[in-house]
PDB file of C-alpha atoms in Angstrom:
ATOM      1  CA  UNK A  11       0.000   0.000   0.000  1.00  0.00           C
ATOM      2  CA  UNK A  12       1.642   3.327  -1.053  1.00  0.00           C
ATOM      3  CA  UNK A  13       2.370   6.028   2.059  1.00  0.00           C
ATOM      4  CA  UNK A  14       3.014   9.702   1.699  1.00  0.00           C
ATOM      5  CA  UNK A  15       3.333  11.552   4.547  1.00  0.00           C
ATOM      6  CA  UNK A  16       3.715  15.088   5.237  1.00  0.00           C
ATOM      7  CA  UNK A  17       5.460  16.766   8.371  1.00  0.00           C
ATOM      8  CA  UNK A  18       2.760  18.336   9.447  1.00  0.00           C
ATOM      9  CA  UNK A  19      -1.133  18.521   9.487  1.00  0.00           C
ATOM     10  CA  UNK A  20      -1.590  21.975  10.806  1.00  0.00           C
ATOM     11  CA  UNK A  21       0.742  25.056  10.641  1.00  0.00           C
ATOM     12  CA  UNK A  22       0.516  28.774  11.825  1.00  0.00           C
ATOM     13  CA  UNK A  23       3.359  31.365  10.786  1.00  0.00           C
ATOM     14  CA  UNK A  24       3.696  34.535  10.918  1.00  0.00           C
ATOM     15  CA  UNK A  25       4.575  37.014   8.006  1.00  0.00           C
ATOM     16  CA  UNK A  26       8.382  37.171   6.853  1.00  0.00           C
ATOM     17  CA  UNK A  27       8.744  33.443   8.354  1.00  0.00           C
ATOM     18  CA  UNK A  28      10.623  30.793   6.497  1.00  0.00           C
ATOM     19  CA  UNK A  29       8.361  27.447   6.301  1.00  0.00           C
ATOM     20  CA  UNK A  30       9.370  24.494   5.532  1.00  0.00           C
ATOM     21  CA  UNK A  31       6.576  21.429   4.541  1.00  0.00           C
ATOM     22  CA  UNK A  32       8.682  18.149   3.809  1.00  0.00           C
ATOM     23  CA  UNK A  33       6.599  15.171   2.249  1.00  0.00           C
ATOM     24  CA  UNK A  34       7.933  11.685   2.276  1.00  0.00           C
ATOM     25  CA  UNK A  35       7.021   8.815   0.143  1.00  0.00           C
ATOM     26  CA  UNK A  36       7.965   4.935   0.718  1.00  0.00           C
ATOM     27  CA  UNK A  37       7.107   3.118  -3.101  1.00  0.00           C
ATOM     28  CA  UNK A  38      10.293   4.385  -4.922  1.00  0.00           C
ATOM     29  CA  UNK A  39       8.526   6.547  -6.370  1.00  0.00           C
ATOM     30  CA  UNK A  40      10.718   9.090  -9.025  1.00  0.00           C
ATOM     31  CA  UNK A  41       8.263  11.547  -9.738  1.00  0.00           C
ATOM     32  CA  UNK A  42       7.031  14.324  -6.581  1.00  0.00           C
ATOM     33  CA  UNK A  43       4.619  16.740  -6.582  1.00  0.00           C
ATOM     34  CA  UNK A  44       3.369  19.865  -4.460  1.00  0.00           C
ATOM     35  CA  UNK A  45       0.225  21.522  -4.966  1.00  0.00           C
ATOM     36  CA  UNK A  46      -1.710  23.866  -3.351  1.00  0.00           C
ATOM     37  CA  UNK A  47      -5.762  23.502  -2.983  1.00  0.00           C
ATOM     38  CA  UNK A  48      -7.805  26.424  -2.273  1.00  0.00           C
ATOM     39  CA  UNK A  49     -11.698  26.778  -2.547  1.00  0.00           C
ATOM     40  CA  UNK A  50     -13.101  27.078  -6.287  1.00  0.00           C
ATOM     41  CA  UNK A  51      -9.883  26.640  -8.053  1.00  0.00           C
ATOM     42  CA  UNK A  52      -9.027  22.954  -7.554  1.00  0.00           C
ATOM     43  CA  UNK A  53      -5.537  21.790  -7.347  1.00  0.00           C
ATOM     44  CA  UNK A  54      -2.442  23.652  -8.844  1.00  0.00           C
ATOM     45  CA  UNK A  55       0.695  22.507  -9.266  1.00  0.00           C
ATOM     46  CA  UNK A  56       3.412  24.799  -7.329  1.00  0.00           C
ATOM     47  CA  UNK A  57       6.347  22.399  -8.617  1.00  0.00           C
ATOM     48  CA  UNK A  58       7.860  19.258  -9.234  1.00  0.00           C
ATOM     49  CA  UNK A  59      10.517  16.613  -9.399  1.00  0.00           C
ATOM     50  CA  UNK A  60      10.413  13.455 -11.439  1.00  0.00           C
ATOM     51  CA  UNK A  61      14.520  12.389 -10.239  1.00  0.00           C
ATOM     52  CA  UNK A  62      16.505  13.333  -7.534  1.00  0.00           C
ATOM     53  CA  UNK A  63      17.839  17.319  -7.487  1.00  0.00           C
ATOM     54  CA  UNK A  64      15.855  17.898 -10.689  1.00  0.00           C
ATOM     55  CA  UNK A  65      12.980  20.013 -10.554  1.00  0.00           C
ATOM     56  CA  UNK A  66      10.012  21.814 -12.855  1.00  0.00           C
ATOM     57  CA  UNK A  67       8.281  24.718 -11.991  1.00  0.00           C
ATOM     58  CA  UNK A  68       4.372  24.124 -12.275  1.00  0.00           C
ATOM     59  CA  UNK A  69       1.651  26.450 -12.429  1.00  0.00           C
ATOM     60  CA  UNK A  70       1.781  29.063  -9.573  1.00  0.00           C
ATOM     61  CA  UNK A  71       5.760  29.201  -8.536  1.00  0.00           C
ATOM     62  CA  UNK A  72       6.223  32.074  -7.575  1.00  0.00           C
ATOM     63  CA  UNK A  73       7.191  32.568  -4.273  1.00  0.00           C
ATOM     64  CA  UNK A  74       8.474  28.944  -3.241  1.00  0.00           C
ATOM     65  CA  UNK A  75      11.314  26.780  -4.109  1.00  0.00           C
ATOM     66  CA  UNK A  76      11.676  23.169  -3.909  1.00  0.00           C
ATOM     67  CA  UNK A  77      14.209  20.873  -2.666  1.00  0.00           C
ATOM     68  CA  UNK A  78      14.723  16.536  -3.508  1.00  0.00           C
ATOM     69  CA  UNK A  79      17.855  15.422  -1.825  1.00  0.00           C
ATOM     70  CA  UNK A  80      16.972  11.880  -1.438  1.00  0.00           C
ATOM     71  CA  UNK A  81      14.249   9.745  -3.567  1.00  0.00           C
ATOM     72  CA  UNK A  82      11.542   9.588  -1.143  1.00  0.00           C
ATOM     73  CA  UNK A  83      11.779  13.218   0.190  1.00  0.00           C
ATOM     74  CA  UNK A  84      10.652  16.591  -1.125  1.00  0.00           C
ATOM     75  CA  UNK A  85      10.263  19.479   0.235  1.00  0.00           C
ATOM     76  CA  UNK A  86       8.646  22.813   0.149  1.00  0.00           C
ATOM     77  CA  UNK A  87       9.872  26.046   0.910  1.00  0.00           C
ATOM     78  CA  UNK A  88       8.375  29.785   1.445  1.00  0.00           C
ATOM     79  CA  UNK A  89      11.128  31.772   1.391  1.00  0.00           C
ATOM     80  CA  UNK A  90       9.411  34.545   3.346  1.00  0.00           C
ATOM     81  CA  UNK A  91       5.760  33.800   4.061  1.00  0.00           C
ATOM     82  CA  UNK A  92       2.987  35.731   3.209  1.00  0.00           C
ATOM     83  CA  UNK A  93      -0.310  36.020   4.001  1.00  0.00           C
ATOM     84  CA  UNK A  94      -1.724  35.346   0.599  1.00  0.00           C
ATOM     85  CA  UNK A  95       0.231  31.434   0.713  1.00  0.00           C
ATOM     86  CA  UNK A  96      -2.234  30.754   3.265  1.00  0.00           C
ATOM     87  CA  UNK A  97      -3.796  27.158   2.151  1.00  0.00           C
ATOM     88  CA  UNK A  98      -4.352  23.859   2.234  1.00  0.00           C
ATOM     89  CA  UNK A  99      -0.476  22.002   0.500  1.00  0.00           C
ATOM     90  CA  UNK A 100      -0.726  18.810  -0.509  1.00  0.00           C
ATOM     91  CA  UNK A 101       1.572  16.498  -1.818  1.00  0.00           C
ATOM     92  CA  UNK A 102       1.919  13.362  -4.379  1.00  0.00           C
ATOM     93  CA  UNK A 103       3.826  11.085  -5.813  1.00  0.00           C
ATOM     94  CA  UNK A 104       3.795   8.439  -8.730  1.00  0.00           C
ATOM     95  CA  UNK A 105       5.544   6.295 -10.764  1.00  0.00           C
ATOM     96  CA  UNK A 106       7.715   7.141 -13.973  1.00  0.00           C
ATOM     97  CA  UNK A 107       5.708   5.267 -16.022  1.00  0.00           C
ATOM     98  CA  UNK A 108       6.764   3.658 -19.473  1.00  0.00           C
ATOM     99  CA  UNK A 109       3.116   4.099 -20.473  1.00  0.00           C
ATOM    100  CA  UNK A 110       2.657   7.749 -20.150  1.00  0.00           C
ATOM    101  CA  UNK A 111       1.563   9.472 -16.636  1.00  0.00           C
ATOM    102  CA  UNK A 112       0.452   7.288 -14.193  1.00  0.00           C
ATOM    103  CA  UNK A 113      -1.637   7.086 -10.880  1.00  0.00           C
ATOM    104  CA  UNK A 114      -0.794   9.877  -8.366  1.00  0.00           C
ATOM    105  CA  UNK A 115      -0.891   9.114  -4.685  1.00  0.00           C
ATOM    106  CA  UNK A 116      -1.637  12.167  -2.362  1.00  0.00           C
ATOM    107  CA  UNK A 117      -0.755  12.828   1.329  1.00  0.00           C
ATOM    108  CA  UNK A 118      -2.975  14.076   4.242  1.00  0.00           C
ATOM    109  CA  UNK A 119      -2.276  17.710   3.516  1.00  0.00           C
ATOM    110  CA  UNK A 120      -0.787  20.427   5.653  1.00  0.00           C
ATOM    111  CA  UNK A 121      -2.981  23.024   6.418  1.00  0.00           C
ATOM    112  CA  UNK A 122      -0.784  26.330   6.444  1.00  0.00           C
ATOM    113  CA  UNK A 123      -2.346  29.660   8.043  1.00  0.00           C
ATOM    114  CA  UNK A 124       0.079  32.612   7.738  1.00  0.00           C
ATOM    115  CA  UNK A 125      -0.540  35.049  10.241  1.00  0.00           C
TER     116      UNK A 125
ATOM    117  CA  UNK B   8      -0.660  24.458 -21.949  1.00  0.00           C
ATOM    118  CA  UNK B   9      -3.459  21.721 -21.114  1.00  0.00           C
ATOM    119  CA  UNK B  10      -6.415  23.142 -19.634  1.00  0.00           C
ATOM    120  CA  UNK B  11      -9.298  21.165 -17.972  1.00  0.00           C
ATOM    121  CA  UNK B  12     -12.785  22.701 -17.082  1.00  0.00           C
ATOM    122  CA  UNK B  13     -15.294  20.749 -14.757  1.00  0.00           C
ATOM    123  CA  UNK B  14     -18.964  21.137 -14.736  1.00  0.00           C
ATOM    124  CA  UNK B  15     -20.834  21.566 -12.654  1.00  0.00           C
ATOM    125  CA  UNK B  16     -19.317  22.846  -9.470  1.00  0.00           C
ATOM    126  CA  UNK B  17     -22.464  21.954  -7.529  1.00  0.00           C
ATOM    127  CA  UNK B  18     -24.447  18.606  -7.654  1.00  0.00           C
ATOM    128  CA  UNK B  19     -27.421  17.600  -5.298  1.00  0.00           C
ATOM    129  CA  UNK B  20     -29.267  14.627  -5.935  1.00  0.00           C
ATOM    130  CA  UNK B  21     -31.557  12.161  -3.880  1.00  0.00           C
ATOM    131  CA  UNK B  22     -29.984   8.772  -2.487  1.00  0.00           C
ATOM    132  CA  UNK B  23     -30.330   6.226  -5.269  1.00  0.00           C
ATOM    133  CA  UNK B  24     -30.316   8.683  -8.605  1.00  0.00           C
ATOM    134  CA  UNK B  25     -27.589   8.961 -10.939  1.00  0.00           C
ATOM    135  CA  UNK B  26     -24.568  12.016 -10.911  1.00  0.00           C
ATOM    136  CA  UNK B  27     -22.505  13.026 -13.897  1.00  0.00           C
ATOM    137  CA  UNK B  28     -19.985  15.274 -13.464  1.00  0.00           C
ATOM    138  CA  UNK B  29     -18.095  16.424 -16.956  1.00  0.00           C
ATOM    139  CA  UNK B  30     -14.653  17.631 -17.967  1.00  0.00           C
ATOM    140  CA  UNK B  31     -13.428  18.920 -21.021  1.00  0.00           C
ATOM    141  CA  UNK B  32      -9.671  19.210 -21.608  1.00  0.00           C
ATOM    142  CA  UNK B  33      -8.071  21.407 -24.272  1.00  0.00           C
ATOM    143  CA  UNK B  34      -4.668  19.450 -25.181  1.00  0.00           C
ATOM    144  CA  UNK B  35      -5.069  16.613 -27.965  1.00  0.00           C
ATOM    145  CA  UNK B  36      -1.586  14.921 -26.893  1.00  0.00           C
ATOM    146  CA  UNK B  37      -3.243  13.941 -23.173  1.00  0.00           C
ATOM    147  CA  UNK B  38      -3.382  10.559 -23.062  1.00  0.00           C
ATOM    148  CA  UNK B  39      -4.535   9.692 -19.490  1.00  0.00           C
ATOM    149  CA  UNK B  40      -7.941  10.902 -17.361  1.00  0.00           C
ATOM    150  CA  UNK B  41      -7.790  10.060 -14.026  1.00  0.00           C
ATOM    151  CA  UNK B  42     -10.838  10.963 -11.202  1.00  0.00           C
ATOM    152  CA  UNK B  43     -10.217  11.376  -7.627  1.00  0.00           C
ATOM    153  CA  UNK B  44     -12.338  11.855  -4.628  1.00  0.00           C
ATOM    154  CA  UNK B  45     -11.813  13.955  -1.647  1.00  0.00           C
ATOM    155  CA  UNK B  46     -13.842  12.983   1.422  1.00  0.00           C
ATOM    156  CA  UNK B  47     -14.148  15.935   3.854  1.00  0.00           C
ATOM    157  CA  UNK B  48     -10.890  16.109   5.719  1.00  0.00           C
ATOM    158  CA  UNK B  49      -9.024  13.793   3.732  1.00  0.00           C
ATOM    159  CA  UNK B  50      -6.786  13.090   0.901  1.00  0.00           C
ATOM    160  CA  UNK B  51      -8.030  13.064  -2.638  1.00  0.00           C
ATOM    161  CA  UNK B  52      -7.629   8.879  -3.622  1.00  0.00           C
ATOM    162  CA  UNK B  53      -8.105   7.530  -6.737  1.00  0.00           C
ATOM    163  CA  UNK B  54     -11.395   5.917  -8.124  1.00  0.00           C
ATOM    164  CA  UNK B  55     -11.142   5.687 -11.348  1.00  0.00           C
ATOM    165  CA  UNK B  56      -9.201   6.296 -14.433  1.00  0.00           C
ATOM    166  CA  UNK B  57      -9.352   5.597 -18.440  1.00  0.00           C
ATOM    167  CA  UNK B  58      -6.475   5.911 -21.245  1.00  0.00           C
ATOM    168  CA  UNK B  59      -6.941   7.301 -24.190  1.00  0.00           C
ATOM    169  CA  UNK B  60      -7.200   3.835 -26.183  1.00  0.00           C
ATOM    170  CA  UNK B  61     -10.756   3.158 -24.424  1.00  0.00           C
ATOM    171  CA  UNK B  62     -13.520   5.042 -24.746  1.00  0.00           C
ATOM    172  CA  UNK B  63     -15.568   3.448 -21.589  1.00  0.00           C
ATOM    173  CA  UNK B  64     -14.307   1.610 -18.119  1.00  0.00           C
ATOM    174  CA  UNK B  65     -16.592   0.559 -15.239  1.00  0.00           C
ATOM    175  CA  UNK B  66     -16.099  -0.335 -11.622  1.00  0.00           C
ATOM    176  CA  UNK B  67     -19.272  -1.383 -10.175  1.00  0.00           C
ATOM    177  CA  UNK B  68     -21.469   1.570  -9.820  1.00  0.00           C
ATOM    178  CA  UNK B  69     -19.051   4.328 -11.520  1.00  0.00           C
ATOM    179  CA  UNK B  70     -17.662   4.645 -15.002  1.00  0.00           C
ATOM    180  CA  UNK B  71     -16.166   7.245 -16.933  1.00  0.00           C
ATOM    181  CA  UNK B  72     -16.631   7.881 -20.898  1.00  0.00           C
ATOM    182  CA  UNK B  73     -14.068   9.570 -22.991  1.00  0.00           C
ATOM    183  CA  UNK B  74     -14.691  11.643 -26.195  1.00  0.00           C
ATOM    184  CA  UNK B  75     -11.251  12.124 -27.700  1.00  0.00           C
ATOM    185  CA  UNK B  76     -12.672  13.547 -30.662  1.00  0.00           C
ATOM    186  CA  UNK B  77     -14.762  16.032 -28.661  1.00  0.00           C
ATOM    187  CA  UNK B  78     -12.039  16.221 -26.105  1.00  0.00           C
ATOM    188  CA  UNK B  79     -14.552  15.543 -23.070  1.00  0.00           C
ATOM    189  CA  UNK B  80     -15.276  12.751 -20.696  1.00  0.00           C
ATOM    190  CA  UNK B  81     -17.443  11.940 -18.002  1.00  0.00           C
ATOM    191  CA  UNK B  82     -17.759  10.969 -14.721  1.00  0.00           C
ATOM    192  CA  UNK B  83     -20.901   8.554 -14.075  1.00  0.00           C
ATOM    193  CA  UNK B  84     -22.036   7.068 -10.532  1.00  0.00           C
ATOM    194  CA  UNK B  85     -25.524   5.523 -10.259  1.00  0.00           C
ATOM    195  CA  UNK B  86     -27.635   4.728  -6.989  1.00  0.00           C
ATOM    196  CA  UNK B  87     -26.266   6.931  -5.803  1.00  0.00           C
ATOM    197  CA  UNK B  88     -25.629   6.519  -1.782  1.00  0.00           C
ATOM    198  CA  UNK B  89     -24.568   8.986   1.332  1.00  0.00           C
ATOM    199  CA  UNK B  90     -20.973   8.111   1.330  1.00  0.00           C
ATOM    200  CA  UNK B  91     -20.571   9.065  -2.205  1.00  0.00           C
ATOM    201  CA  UNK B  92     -20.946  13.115  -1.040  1.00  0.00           C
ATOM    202  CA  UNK B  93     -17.420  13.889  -1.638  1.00  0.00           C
ATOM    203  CA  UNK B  94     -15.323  16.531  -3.556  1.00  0.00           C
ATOM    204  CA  UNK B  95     -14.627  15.018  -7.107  1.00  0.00           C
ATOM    205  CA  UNK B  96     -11.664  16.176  -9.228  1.00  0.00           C
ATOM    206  CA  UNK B  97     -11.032  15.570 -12.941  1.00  0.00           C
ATOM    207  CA  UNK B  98      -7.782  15.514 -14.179  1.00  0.00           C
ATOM    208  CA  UNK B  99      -6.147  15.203 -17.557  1.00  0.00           C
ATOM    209  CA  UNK B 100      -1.930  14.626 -18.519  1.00  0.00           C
ATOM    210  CA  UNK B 101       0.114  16.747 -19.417  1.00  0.00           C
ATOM    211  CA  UNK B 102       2.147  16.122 -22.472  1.00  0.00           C
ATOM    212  CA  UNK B 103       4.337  12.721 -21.569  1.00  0.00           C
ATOM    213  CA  UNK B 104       7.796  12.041 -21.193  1.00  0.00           C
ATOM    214  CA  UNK B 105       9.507  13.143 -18.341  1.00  0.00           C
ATOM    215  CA  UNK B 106       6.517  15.783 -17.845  1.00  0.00           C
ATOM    216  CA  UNK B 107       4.146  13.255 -15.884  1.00  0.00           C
ATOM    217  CA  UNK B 108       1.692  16.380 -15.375  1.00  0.00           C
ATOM    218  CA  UNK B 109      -1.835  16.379 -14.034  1.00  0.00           C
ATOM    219  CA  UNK B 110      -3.951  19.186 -14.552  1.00  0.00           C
ATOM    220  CA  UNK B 111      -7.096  19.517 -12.842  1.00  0.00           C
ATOM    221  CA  UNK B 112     -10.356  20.332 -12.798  1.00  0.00           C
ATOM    222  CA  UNK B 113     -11.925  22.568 -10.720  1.00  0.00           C
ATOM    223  CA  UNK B 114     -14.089  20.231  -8.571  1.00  0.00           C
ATOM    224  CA  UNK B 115     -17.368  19.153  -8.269  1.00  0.00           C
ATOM    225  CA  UNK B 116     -18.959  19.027  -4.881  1.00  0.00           C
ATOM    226  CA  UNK B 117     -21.463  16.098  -4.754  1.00  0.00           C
ATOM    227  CA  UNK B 118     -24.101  15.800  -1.919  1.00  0.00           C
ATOM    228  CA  UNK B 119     -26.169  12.704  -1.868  1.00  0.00           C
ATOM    229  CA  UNK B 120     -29.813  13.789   0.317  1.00  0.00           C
ATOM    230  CA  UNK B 121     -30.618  10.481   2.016  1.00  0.00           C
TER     231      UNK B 121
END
């Protein structure tokens, strides 16, 4: 059974702050995703990483970077928080498959209120 | 890029009817349609999902149609019950290759009146 976890459910930070939201996967997975989900727009892609130390930029990067050291980690960053990043982050993984895109599997979520 | 609209945003029906929720998707090259559900609280999983060399797949009481030539697909549960109400998200690829993109919809909220 595939397991992505995310550091945290719930998060409160003030303005200025540096957050960090790490997501770990355990199905050797290559490809990582982070999205954000807010009411009425669904979920956009903020970044992601289909090998380890590469990196795409998705739909909405501005204002975060991205960081995959190891296979099963990625992680999100907010340089300097604002309070317009305040959301729900969630993030996925999935295979690099030969057949095109394949299933993504999504963590809990970390619910980030910037303050 | 691929863009994917969902329709409708909003869906009540009464316990045992049918839902359809639709997507239509703007790039010809996507190849893969995945749905997901998001129960209040949780994490959107997987129910179903159709490649672009089938034009219907069922699992029990959902299936989802695809229209390549229309670029639109559907997502189809009947009788329905209460633990269907969910949050339901279409999503289509992105080009493939070492893209392995999913854009998605915008969701459809789905309550099921017992």
């Amino acid at each position: 059974d595939v397991k992505v976890t995310q550091s945290s459910r719930y998060l409160v930070k003030r303005t200025g702050e540096k957050v960090f939201l790490e997501c770990v996967q355990d199905m050797d997975h290559e490809n990582m995703f982070w999205y954000r989900q807010d009411p009425g727009l669904g979920l956009r892609l903020i970044y992601f990483s289909y090998d380890v130390k590469m990196k795409e930029k998705g739909d909405i990067p501005e204002g975060y970077s991205v960081s995959r050291e190891k296979k099963e980690r990625f992680s999100l960053i907010l340089e300097s928080a604002s309070t317009n990043q305040t959301s729900m982050y969630l993030c996925a993984s999935s295979y690099y498959g030969t057949g095109g895109v394949d299933t993504q599997y999504f963590g809990p979520g970390t619910r980030l209120t910037v303050l | 890029g691929e863009n994917v609209e969902q329709h409708p945003s909003t869906l009540s029906v009464q316990e045992g009817d049918s839902a359809v929720i639709k997507c239509t998707y703007s790039d010809s090259a996507s190849n893969y349609f995945p749905w997901y559900k998001q129960e209040l609280g949780k994490r959107p999983q997987l129910i179903i999902d159709i490649r672009s060399n089938v034009g219907e797949k069922k699992d029990q009481r959902i299936a989802v149609t695809l229209n390549k030539t229309a670029k639109h697909f559907s997502l189809h549960i009947t009788e329905t019950q209460p633990e269907d109400s969910a949050v339901y998200f279409c999503a289509a690829s992105g080009y493939g290759g070492a893209t392995n993109k999913l854009i998605f919809g915008t969701g459809t909220l789905l309550a099921v009146q017992p």
